[in-house]
């Protein structure tokens, strides 16, 4: 590549550097001290995270990561690097990666790009989150923009917006799932990463969101743009329609709950223990909030979820892999680059 003017920066969630308890403490502290993940005053967040949550969770999380760790390292990091290579084959400008938590940081990635390609004029940030949420898309973008601003770089940064209803994304997601639906099944489950209900209602009047139904959330476009719940419902219905799944044969739920506050419901873990008793013995499950398989898909759903379902009387449980490096997804991602624009955020504050 001779003096490219543009580069691509794929940004994923991140992973601990190893499965040691020490590295899990470091990773979990950075993750949970994010004000967009636990939106409490800093002093209270620090007390909860450093004094209670991390000391308790780090050893358990270390064991969980050990169950999925590969020879190459964390599945999420390995798969993101594979996606980087797949995208690089399709474009003529450099493609790099960074993580919201852990390594490599956006600053490290941008410094390397700037050093290697001093003529860069634009870096296109691609947050690998289909849906908009405080604790995923927004925190990733705000963090990257903060590091860009304070890095003294000569290039500008543009950002790919959430793509939860982009036709090409829906097509790619549907095609990645289609082979797993050729077998008989009773229920197709769309399990999304959960968030506290207050993340939905805090910004906008509570009356604009209906949290009691799985078919809709908010009707006004100005709220839908930043409403995670609306967006996952929209993705679910579009994919189900594309695949021709009858309404009575699919559902959506939310996983990865933390703490005792009410989170978006229904809860995946609780429901997995109930569905067999309701006649749904053969389940197929996908996790569309993630584009790369990780702890939350492989271990939480693929191992813990499977055990819950089968122990409750289920007969078969099939976890559909994330998009990872599916050819249709790679093609979709390259197409999304054309939608990059200056970031438009309701809240661009950053608490470092």
Short mmCIF file of N, CA and C in Angstrom, two decimals, residues 148-299:
data_model
loop_
_atom_site.label_atom_id
_atom_site.label_comp_id
_atom_site.label_asym_id
_atom_site.label_seq_id
_atom_site.Cartn_x
_atom_site.Cartn_y
_atom_site.Cartn_z
N UNK A 148 -8.80 9.68 20.07
CA UNK A 148 -8.41 10.37 18.84
C UNK A 148 -8.14 11.84 19.11
N UNK A 149 -9.02 12.47 19.88
CA UNK A 149 -8.89 13.89 20.19
C UNK A 149 -7.60 14.18 20.94
N UNK A 150 -7.26 13.32 21.88
CA UNK A 150 -6.10 13.56 22.73
C UNK A 150 -4.81 12.95 22.18
N UNK A 151 -4.91 12.31 21.01
CA UNK A 151 -3.71 11.71 20.43
C UNK A 151 -2.95 12.63 19.50
N UNK A 152 -3.53 13.79 19.17
CA UNK A 152 -2.85 14.73 18.30
C UNK A 152 -2.66 14.22 16.88
N UNK A 153 -3.61 13.44 16.39
CA UNK A 153 -3.48 12.85 15.06
C UNK A 153 -3.89 13.84 13.98
N UNK A 154 -3.29 13.68 12.80
CA UNK A 154 -3.60 14.58 11.68
C UNK A 154 -4.84 14.14 10.91
N UNK A 155 -5.24 12.91 11.06
CA UNK A 155 -6.39 12.41 10.30
C UNK A 155 -7.69 12.64 11.06
N UNK A 156 -8.78 12.76 10.31
CA UNK A 156 -10.10 12.85 10.92
C UNK A 156 -10.64 11.45 11.16
N UNK A 157 -11.68 11.35 11.98
CA UNK A 157 -12.30 10.06 12.24
C UNK A 157 -13.78 10.12 11.89
N UNK A 158 -14.23 9.18 11.11
CA UNK A 158 -15.65 9.02 10.82
C UNK A 158 -16.10 7.68 11.39
N UNK A 159 -17.41 7.52 11.54
CA UNK A 159 -17.93 6.36 12.27
C UNK A 159 -19.09 5.73 11.49
N UNK A 160 -19.08 4.40 11.43
CA UNK A 160 -20.19 3.66 10.83
C UNK A 160 -21.31 3.56 11.87
N UNK A 161 -22.52 3.96 11.51
CA UNK A 161 -23.64 3.93 12.47
C UNK A 161 -24.14 2.52 12.70
N UNK A 162 -25.00 2.32 13.72
CA UNK A 162 -25.60 1.00 13.94
C UNK A 162 -26.32 0.51 12.68
N UNK A 163 -26.29 -0.78 12.46
CA UNK A 163 -26.79 -1.32 11.19
C UNK A 163 -27.83 -2.41 11.41
N UNK A 164 -28.58 -2.31 12.50
CA UNK A 164 -29.50 -3.35 12.93
C UNK A 164 -30.59 -3.70 11.93
N UNK A 165 -30.93 -2.78 11.02
CA UNK A 165 -31.97 -3.08 10.04
C UNK A 165 -31.49 -2.90 8.60
N UNK A 166 -30.18 -2.77 8.42
CA UNK A 166 -29.65 -2.69 7.06
C UNK A 166 -29.99 -3.98 6.30
N UNK A 167 -30.57 -3.88 5.14
CA UNK A 167 -30.97 -5.08 4.40
C UNK A 167 -29.84 -6.09 4.20
N UNK A 168 -28.65 -5.61 3.89
CA UNK A 168 -27.54 -6.54 3.67
C UNK A 168 -27.16 -7.26 4.95
N UNK A 169 -27.23 -6.56 6.09
CA UNK A 169 -26.95 -7.20 7.37
C UNK A 169 -28.01 -8.24 7.70
N UNK A 170 -29.26 -7.90 7.50
CA UNK A 170 -30.35 -8.85 7.76
C UNK A 170 -30.19 -10.08 6.87
N UNK A 171 -29.85 -9.87 5.61
CA UNK A 171 -29.64 -10.99 4.70
C UNK A 171 -28.49 -11.87 5.18
N UNK A 172 -27.38 -11.24 5.58
CA UNK A 172 -26.21 -12.00 6.03
C UNK A 172 -26.53 -12.80 7.28
N UNK A 173 -27.23 -12.17 8.22
CA UNK A 173 -27.58 -12.85 9.46
C UNK A 173 -28.51 -14.03 9.17
N UNK A 174 -29.47 -13.81 8.31
CA UNK A 174 -30.42 -14.88 7.96
C UNK A 174 -29.70 -16.04 7.28
N UNK A 175 -28.81 -15.73 6.34
CA UNK A 175 -28.12 -16.80 5.62
C UNK A 175 -27.17 -17.57 6.52
N UNK A 176 -26.60 -16.90 7.51
CA UNK A 176 -25.72 -17.60 8.45
C UNK A 176 -26.51 -18.55 9.34
N UNK A 177 -27.78 -18.24 9.55
CA UNK A 177 -28.63 -19.05 10.42
C UNK A 177 -29.37 -20.16 9.66
N UNK A 178 -29.61 -19.94 8.39
CA UNK A 178 -30.47 -20.84 7.62
C UNK A 178 -30.09 -22.32 7.70
N UNK A 179 -28.79 -22.68 7.57
CA UNK A 179 -28.45 -24.11 7.60
C UNK A 179 -28.85 -24.80 8.91
N UNK A 180 -28.92 -24.06 10.00
CA UNK A 180 -29.22 -24.65 11.30
C UNK A 180 -30.72 -24.84 11.53
N UNK A 181 -31.52 -24.33 10.60
CA UNK A 181 -32.97 -24.45 10.73
C UNK A 181 -33.54 -25.54 9.83
N UNK A 182 -32.66 -26.29 9.18
CA UNK A 182 -33.12 -27.37 8.32
C UNK A 182 -33.56 -28.58 9.13
N UNK A 183 -33.10 -28.65 10.37
CA UNK A 183 -33.51 -29.74 11.26
C UNK A 183 -34.82 -29.36 11.96
N UNK A 184 -35.59 -30.35 12.43
CA UNK A 184 -36.83 -30.04 13.15
C UNK A 184 -36.53 -29.28 14.44
N UNK A 185 -37.31 -28.27 14.73
CA UNK A 185 -37.16 -27.51 15.96
C UNK A 185 -38.51 -27.00 16.42
N UNK A 186 -38.63 -26.77 17.72
CA UNK A 186 -39.87 -26.25 18.28
C UNK A 186 -39.82 -24.74 18.47
N UNK A 187 -38.61 -24.20 18.74
CA UNK A 187 -38.50 -22.78 19.06
C UNK A 187 -37.16 -22.24 18.59
N UNK A 188 -37.21 -21.11 17.87
CA UNK A 188 -36.02 -20.37 17.48
C UNK A 188 -35.88 -19.20 18.45
N UNK A 189 -34.78 -19.18 19.20
CA UNK A 189 -34.56 -18.17 20.24
C UNK A 189 -33.53 -17.15 19.78
N UNK A 190 -33.88 -15.88 19.83
CA UNK A 190 -32.95 -14.79 19.58
C UNK A 190 -32.56 -14.23 20.96
N UNK A 191 -31.35 -14.52 21.41
CA UNK A 191 -30.91 -14.08 22.73
C UNK A 191 -29.95 -12.90 22.58
N UNK A 192 -30.34 -11.77 23.13
CA UNK A 192 -29.53 -10.55 23.04
C UNK A 192 -28.91 -10.22 24.39
N UNK A 193 -27.78 -9.54 24.34
CA UNK A 193 -27.18 -9.10 25.60
C UNK A 193 -28.15 -8.14 26.29
N UNK A 194 -28.36 -8.35 27.58
CA UNK A 194 -29.30 -7.51 28.31
C UNK A 194 -28.69 -6.20 28.77
N UNK A 195 -29.53 -5.27 29.11
CA UNK A 195 -29.13 -4.01 29.73
C UNK A 195 -30.19 -3.65 30.77
N UNK A 196 -29.84 -2.84 31.76
CA UNK A 196 -30.85 -2.42 32.75
C UNK A 196 -31.99 -1.67 32.07
N UNK A 197 -33.20 -1.85 32.57
CA UNK A 197 -34.35 -1.13 32.00
C UNK A 197 -34.14 0.38 32.06
N UNK A 198 -33.45 0.86 33.10
CA UNK A 198 -33.25 2.30 33.23
C UNK A 198 -32.41 2.87 32.08
N UNK A 199 -31.60 2.03 31.41
CA UNK A 199 -30.84 2.51 30.27
C UNK A 199 -31.78 2.86 29.10
N UNK A 200 -32.93 2.22 29.09
CA UNK A 200 -33.92 2.51 28.05
C UNK A 200 -34.70 3.77 28.39
N UNK A 201 -35.12 3.90 29.64
CA UNK A 201 -36.03 4.99 30.02
C UNK A 201 -35.35 6.23 30.58
N UNK A 202 -34.05 6.13 30.89
CA UNK A 202 -33.37 7.24 31.56
C UNK A 202 -33.28 8.48 30.68
N UNK A 203 -32.97 8.30 29.42
CA UNK A 203 -32.79 9.43 28.52
C UNK A 203 -34.12 10.01 28.06
N UNK A 204 -35.07 9.14 27.85
CA UNK A 204 -36.35 9.56 27.28
C UNK A 204 -37.47 9.27 28.26
N UNK A 205 -38.57 10.00 28.17
CA UNK A 205 -39.69 9.77 29.09
C UNK A 205 -40.12 8.32 29.10
N UNK A 206 -40.34 7.77 30.29
CA UNK A 206 -40.69 6.35 30.42
C UNK A 206 -41.93 6.00 29.60
N UNK A 207 -42.83 6.95 29.44
CA UNK A 207 -44.07 6.68 28.72
C UNK A 207 -43.90 6.44 27.25
N UNK A 208 -42.72 6.71 26.70
CA UNK A 208 -42.49 6.51 25.27
C UNK A 208 -42.08 5.07 24.95
N UNK A 209 -41.84 4.25 25.98
CA UNK A 209 -41.38 2.88 25.77
C UNK A 209 -42.36 1.90 26.40
N UNK A 210 -42.73 0.87 25.64
CA UNK A 210 -43.59 -0.19 26.16
C UNK A 210 -42.72 -1.42 26.39
N UNK A 211 -42.39 -1.70 27.65
CA UNK A 211 -41.51 -2.81 27.96
C UNK A 211 -42.25 -4.11 28.25
N UNK A 212 -43.56 -4.11 27.99
CA UNK A 212 -44.37 -5.27 28.35
C UNK A 212 -44.63 -6.22 27.19
N UNK A 213 -44.20 -5.88 26.00
CA UNK A 213 -44.46 -6.72 24.84
C UNK A 213 -43.17 -6.99 24.07
N UNK A 214 -43.09 -8.14 23.44
CA UNK A 214 -41.89 -8.49 22.68
C UNK A 214 -42.03 -8.11 21.21
N UNK A 215 -43.13 -7.44 20.84
CA UNK A 215 -43.36 -7.10 19.44
C UNK A 215 -43.10 -5.64 19.12
N UNK A 216 -43.02 -4.79 20.12
CA UNK A 216 -42.77 -3.38 19.86
C UNK A 216 -42.17 -2.74 21.11
N UNK A 217 -41.70 -1.51 20.95
CA UNK A 217 -41.14 -0.81 22.11
C UNK A 217 -41.57 0.65 22.08
N UNK A 218 -41.00 1.41 21.14
CA UNK A 218 -41.36 2.82 21.03
C UNK A 218 -41.73 3.12 19.58
N UNK A 219 -42.70 3.99 19.40
CA UNK A 219 -43.23 4.23 18.06
C UNK A 219 -42.61 5.44 17.37
N UNK A 220 -42.02 6.35 18.14
CA UNK A 220 -41.49 7.57 17.55
C UNK A 220 -40.04 7.37 17.11
N UNK A 221 -39.75 7.78 15.87
CA UNK A 221 -38.42 7.56 15.28
C UNK A 221 -37.31 8.21 16.10
N UNK A 222 -37.59 9.37 16.71
CA UNK A 222 -36.56 10.07 17.47
C UNK A 222 -36.11 9.26 18.68
N UNK A 223 -36.96 8.35 19.18
CA UNK A 223 -36.58 7.48 20.28
C UNK A 223 -35.99 6.17 19.77
N UNK A 224 -36.48 5.69 18.65
CA UNK A 224 -36.00 4.43 18.10
C UNK A 224 -34.51 4.49 17.77
N UNK A 225 -34.04 5.65 17.38
CA UNK A 225 -32.65 5.81 16.97
C UNK A 225 -31.67 5.42 18.07
N UNK A 226 -32.06 5.65 19.31
CA UNK A 226 -31.19 5.36 20.45
C UNK A 226 -31.76 4.28 21.36
N UNK A 227 -32.79 3.59 20.91
CA UNK A 227 -33.46 2.60 21.76
C UNK A 227 -32.99 1.18 21.40
N UNK A 228 -32.19 0.62 22.26
CA UNK A 228 -31.66 -0.73 22.05
C UNK A 228 -32.78 -1.75 21.93
N UNK A 229 -33.77 -1.63 22.78
CA UNK A 229 -34.84 -2.62 22.78
C UNK A 229 -35.61 -2.60 21.46
N UNK A 230 -35.96 -1.41 20.99
CA UNK A 230 -36.64 -1.31 19.69
C UNK A 230 -35.79 -1.96 18.60
N UNK A 231 -34.50 -1.71 18.63
CA UNK A 231 -33.63 -2.18 17.56
C UNK A 231 -33.47 -3.69 17.55
N UNK A 232 -33.38 -4.32 18.73
CA UNK A 232 -33.25 -5.79 18.73
C UNK A 232 -34.57 -6.45 18.32
N UNK A 233 -35.68 -5.83 18.69
CA UNK A 233 -36.98 -6.35 18.24
C UNK A 233 -37.08 -6.26 16.73
N UNK A 234 -36.63 -5.15 16.19
CA UNK A 234 -36.67 -4.95 14.73
C UNK A 234 -35.79 -5.98 14.01
N UNK A 235 -34.57 -6.18 14.51
CA UNK A 235 -33.70 -7.19 13.91
C UNK A 235 -34.35 -8.56 13.94
N UNK A 236 -34.91 -8.92 15.08
CA UNK A 236 -35.53 -10.24 15.24
C UNK A 236 -36.64 -10.46 14.22
N UNK A 237 -37.54 -9.52 14.11
CA UNK A 237 -38.68 -9.70 13.20
C UNK A 237 -38.23 -9.73 11.73
N UNK A 238 -37.26 -8.91 11.38
CA UNK A 238 -36.78 -8.88 10.00
C UNK A 238 -36.10 -10.19 9.62
N UNK A 239 -35.29 -10.72 10.52
CA UNK A 239 -34.60 -11.99 10.23
C UNK A 239 -35.60 -13.13 10.18
N UNK A 240 -36.53 -13.16 11.13
CA UNK A 240 -37.54 -14.22 11.14
C UNK A 240 -38.37 -14.18 9.86
N UNK A 241 -38.72 -12.98 9.42
CA UNK A 241 -39.48 -12.84 8.18
C UNK A 241 -38.66 -13.34 6.99
N UNK A 242 -37.38 -12.98 6.97
CA UNK A 242 -36.51 -13.41 5.87
C UNK A 242 -36.39 -14.93 5.82
N UNK A 243 -36.38 -15.56 6.99
CA UNK A 243 -36.24 -17.01 7.07
C UNK A 243 -37.58 -17.75 6.99
N UNK A 244 -38.67 -17.00 7.02
CA UNK A 244 -39.98 -17.62 6.95
C UNK A 244 -40.38 -18.37 8.21
N UNK A 245 -39.92 -17.89 9.36
CA UNK A 245 -40.26 -18.55 10.63
C UNK A 245 -41.60 -18.03 11.10
N UNK A 246 -42.57 -18.90 11.35
CA UNK A 246 -43.88 -18.46 11.86
C UNK A 246 -43.72 -17.76 13.20
N UNK A 247 -44.58 -16.79 13.49
CA UNK A 247 -44.46 -16.01 14.72
C UNK A 247 -44.50 -16.88 15.96
N UNK A 248 -45.26 -17.95 15.94
CA UNK A 248 -45.37 -18.79 17.13
C UNK A 248 -44.13 -19.67 17.36
N UNK A 249 -43.20 -19.66 16.40
CA UNK A 249 -42.02 -20.52 16.54
C UNK A 249 -40.73 -19.76 16.84
N UNK A 250 -40.83 -18.46 17.11
CA UNK A 250 -39.61 -17.74 17.51
C UNK A 250 -39.91 -16.77 18.63
N UNK A 251 -38.88 -16.45 19.39
CA UNK A 251 -39.01 -15.53 20.52
C UNK A 251 -37.68 -14.82 20.72
N UNK A 252 -37.70 -13.78 21.54
CA UNK A 252 -36.45 -13.12 21.90
C UNK A 252 -36.35 -13.01 23.41
N UNK A 253 -35.11 -12.99 23.90
CA UNK A 253 -34.86 -12.89 25.34
C UNK A 253 -33.52 -12.20 25.54
N UNK A 254 -33.18 -11.96 26.81
CA UNK A 254 -31.98 -11.16 27.13
C UNK A 254 -31.12 -11.89 28.15
N UNK A 255 -29.82 -11.90 27.89
CA UNK A 255 -28.88 -12.65 28.70
C UNK A 255 -27.91 -11.72 29.44
N UNK A 256 -27.04 -12.33 30.24
CA UNK A 256 -25.90 -11.65 30.88
C UNK A 256 -26.31 -10.60 31.91
N UNK A 257 -27.34 -10.86 32.67
CA UNK A 257 -27.78 -9.91 33.68
C UNK A 257 -26.73 -9.78 34.79
N UNK A 258 -26.55 -8.56 35.28
CA UNK A 258 -25.61 -8.28 36.37
C UNK A 258 -26.33 -7.47 37.44
N UNK A 259 -26.29 -7.92 38.68
CA UNK A 259 -26.92 -7.19 39.77
C UNK A 259 -28.40 -7.52 39.92
N UNK A 260 -29.06 -6.79 40.80
CA UNK A 260 -30.46 -7.10 41.13
C UNK A 260 -31.46 -6.12 40.53
N UNK A 261 -30.98 -5.06 39.90
CA UNK A 261 -31.90 -4.11 39.27
C UNK A 261 -32.64 -4.80 38.12
N UNK A 262 -33.86 -4.34 37.81
CA UNK A 262 -34.59 -4.93 36.68
C UNK A 262 -33.88 -4.66 35.35
N UNK A 263 -33.66 -5.72 34.62
CA UNK A 263 -33.07 -5.64 33.28
C UNK A 263 -34.16 -5.99 32.27
N UNK A 264 -33.84 -5.78 31.00
CA UNK A 264 -34.79 -6.14 29.96
C UNK A 264 -35.16 -7.60 30.08
N UNK A 265 -36.45 -7.88 29.90
CA UNK A 265 -36.96 -9.23 30.04
C UNK A 265 -37.67 -9.66 28.76
N UNK A 266 -37.86 -10.96 28.59
CA UNK A 266 -37.59 -12.07 29.51
C UNK A 266 -36.10 -12.41 29.58
N UNK A 267 -35.69 -12.99 30.71
CA UNK A 267 -34.30 -13.38 30.90
C UNK A 267 -34.06 -14.73 30.23
N UNK A 268 -33.01 -14.81 29.44
CA UNK A 268 -32.71 -16.05 28.72
C UNK A 268 -32.51 -17.22 29.68
N UNK A 269 -31.70 -17.02 30.72
CA UNK A 269 -31.39 -18.13 31.63
C UNK A 269 -32.65 -18.68 32.29
N UNK A 270 -33.50 -17.81 32.74
CA UNK A 270 -34.75 -18.24 33.39
C UNK A 270 -35.65 -18.97 32.39
N UNK A 271 -35.75 -18.41 31.20
CA UNK A 271 -36.64 -18.98 30.19
C UNK A 271 -36.16 -20.35 29.72
N UNK A 272 -34.84 -20.55 29.64
CA UNK A 272 -34.31 -21.84 29.20
C UNK A 272 -34.75 -22.97 30.14
N UNK A 273 -34.97 -22.63 31.40
CA UNK A 273 -35.44 -23.62 32.35
C UNK A 273 -36.94 -23.82 32.32
N UNK A 274 -37.65 -22.97 31.56
CA UNK A 274 -39.11 -23.04 31.51
C UNK A 274 -39.64 -23.55 30.18
N UNK A 275 -38.94 -23.25 29.09
CA UNK A 275 -39.46 -23.60 27.76
C UNK A 275 -39.75 -25.09 27.58
N UNK A 276 -38.89 -26.01 28.04
CA UNK A 276 -39.22 -27.43 27.85
C UNK A 276 -40.56 -27.81 28.48
N UNK A 277 -40.85 -27.24 29.64
CA UNK A 277 -42.12 -27.53 30.30
C UNK A 277 -43.32 -26.96 29.57
N UNK A 278 -43.07 -26.03 28.64
CA UNK A 278 -44.14 -25.44 27.85
C UNK A 278 -44.29 -26.13 26.49
N UNK A 279 -43.54 -27.22 26.32
CA UNK A 279 -43.66 -27.99 25.10
C UNK A 279 -42.59 -27.74 24.07
N UNK A 280 -41.67 -26.83 24.36
CA UNK A 280 -40.58 -26.54 23.42
C UNK A 280 -39.37 -27.39 23.78
N UNK A 281 -39.29 -28.55 23.19
CA UNK A 281 -38.25 -29.53 23.55
C UNK A 281 -37.00 -29.41 22.69
N UNK A 282 -37.17 -28.87 21.50
CA UNK A 282 -36.03 -28.76 20.57
C UNK A 282 -35.81 -27.28 20.26
N UNK A 283 -34.69 -26.77 20.72
CA UNK A 283 -34.43 -25.33 20.61
C UNK A 283 -33.22 -25.05 19.71
N UNK A 284 -33.35 -23.98 18.95
CA UNK A 284 -32.23 -23.43 18.19
C UNK A 284 -32.07 -22.00 18.69
N UNK A 285 -30.83 -21.58 18.98
CA UNK A 285 -30.62 -20.27 19.59
C UNK A 285 -29.49 -19.51 18.89
N UNK A 286 -29.70 -18.22 18.69
CA UNK A 286 -28.69 -17.34 18.10
C UNK A 286 -28.53 -16.12 18.99
N UNK A 287 -27.38 -15.47 18.90
CA UNK A 287 -27.06 -14.31 19.73
C UNK A 287 -26.67 -13.13 18.84
N UNK A 288 -27.65 -12.47 18.21
CA UNK A 288 -27.35 -11.45 17.20
C UNK A 288 -26.76 -10.14 17.74
N UNK A 289 -26.70 -9.94 19.06
CA UNK A 289 -26.06 -8.73 19.58
C UNK A 289 -24.56 -8.78 19.38
N UNK A 290 -24.04 -9.98 19.15
CA UNK A 290 -22.61 -10.18 18.95
C UNK A 290 -22.33 -10.56 17.51
N UNK A 291 -21.29 -10.01 16.90
CA UNK A 291 -20.90 -10.44 15.56
C UNK A 291 -19.76 -11.44 15.64
N UNK A 292 -19.11 -11.55 16.80
CA UNK A 292 -18.01 -12.50 16.98
C UNK A 292 -18.31 -13.37 18.21
N UNK A 293 -18.09 -14.65 18.09
CA UNK A 293 -18.31 -15.52 19.24
C UNK A 293 -17.34 -15.19 20.36
N UNK A 294 -17.83 -15.30 21.58
CA UNK A 294 -17.08 -14.85 22.75
C UNK A 294 -17.57 -15.59 23.98
N UNK A 295 -17.15 -15.16 25.15
CA UNK A 295 -17.55 -15.82 26.39
C UNK A 295 -19.07 -15.89 26.52
N UNK A 296 -19.75 -14.80 26.15
CA UNK A 296 -21.20 -14.73 26.32
C UNK A 296 -21.96 -15.67 25.39
N UNK A 297 -21.36 -16.05 24.29
CA UNK A 297 -22.04 -16.97 23.38
C UNK A 297 -21.57 -18.41 23.61
N UNK A 298 -20.26 -18.61 23.62
CA UNK A 298 -19.71 -19.97 23.71
C UNK A 298 -19.97 -20.60 25.08
N UNK A 299 -19.65 -19.86 26.14
CA UNK A 299 -19.75 -20.42 27.48
C UNK A 299 -21.12 -20.19 28.11
#
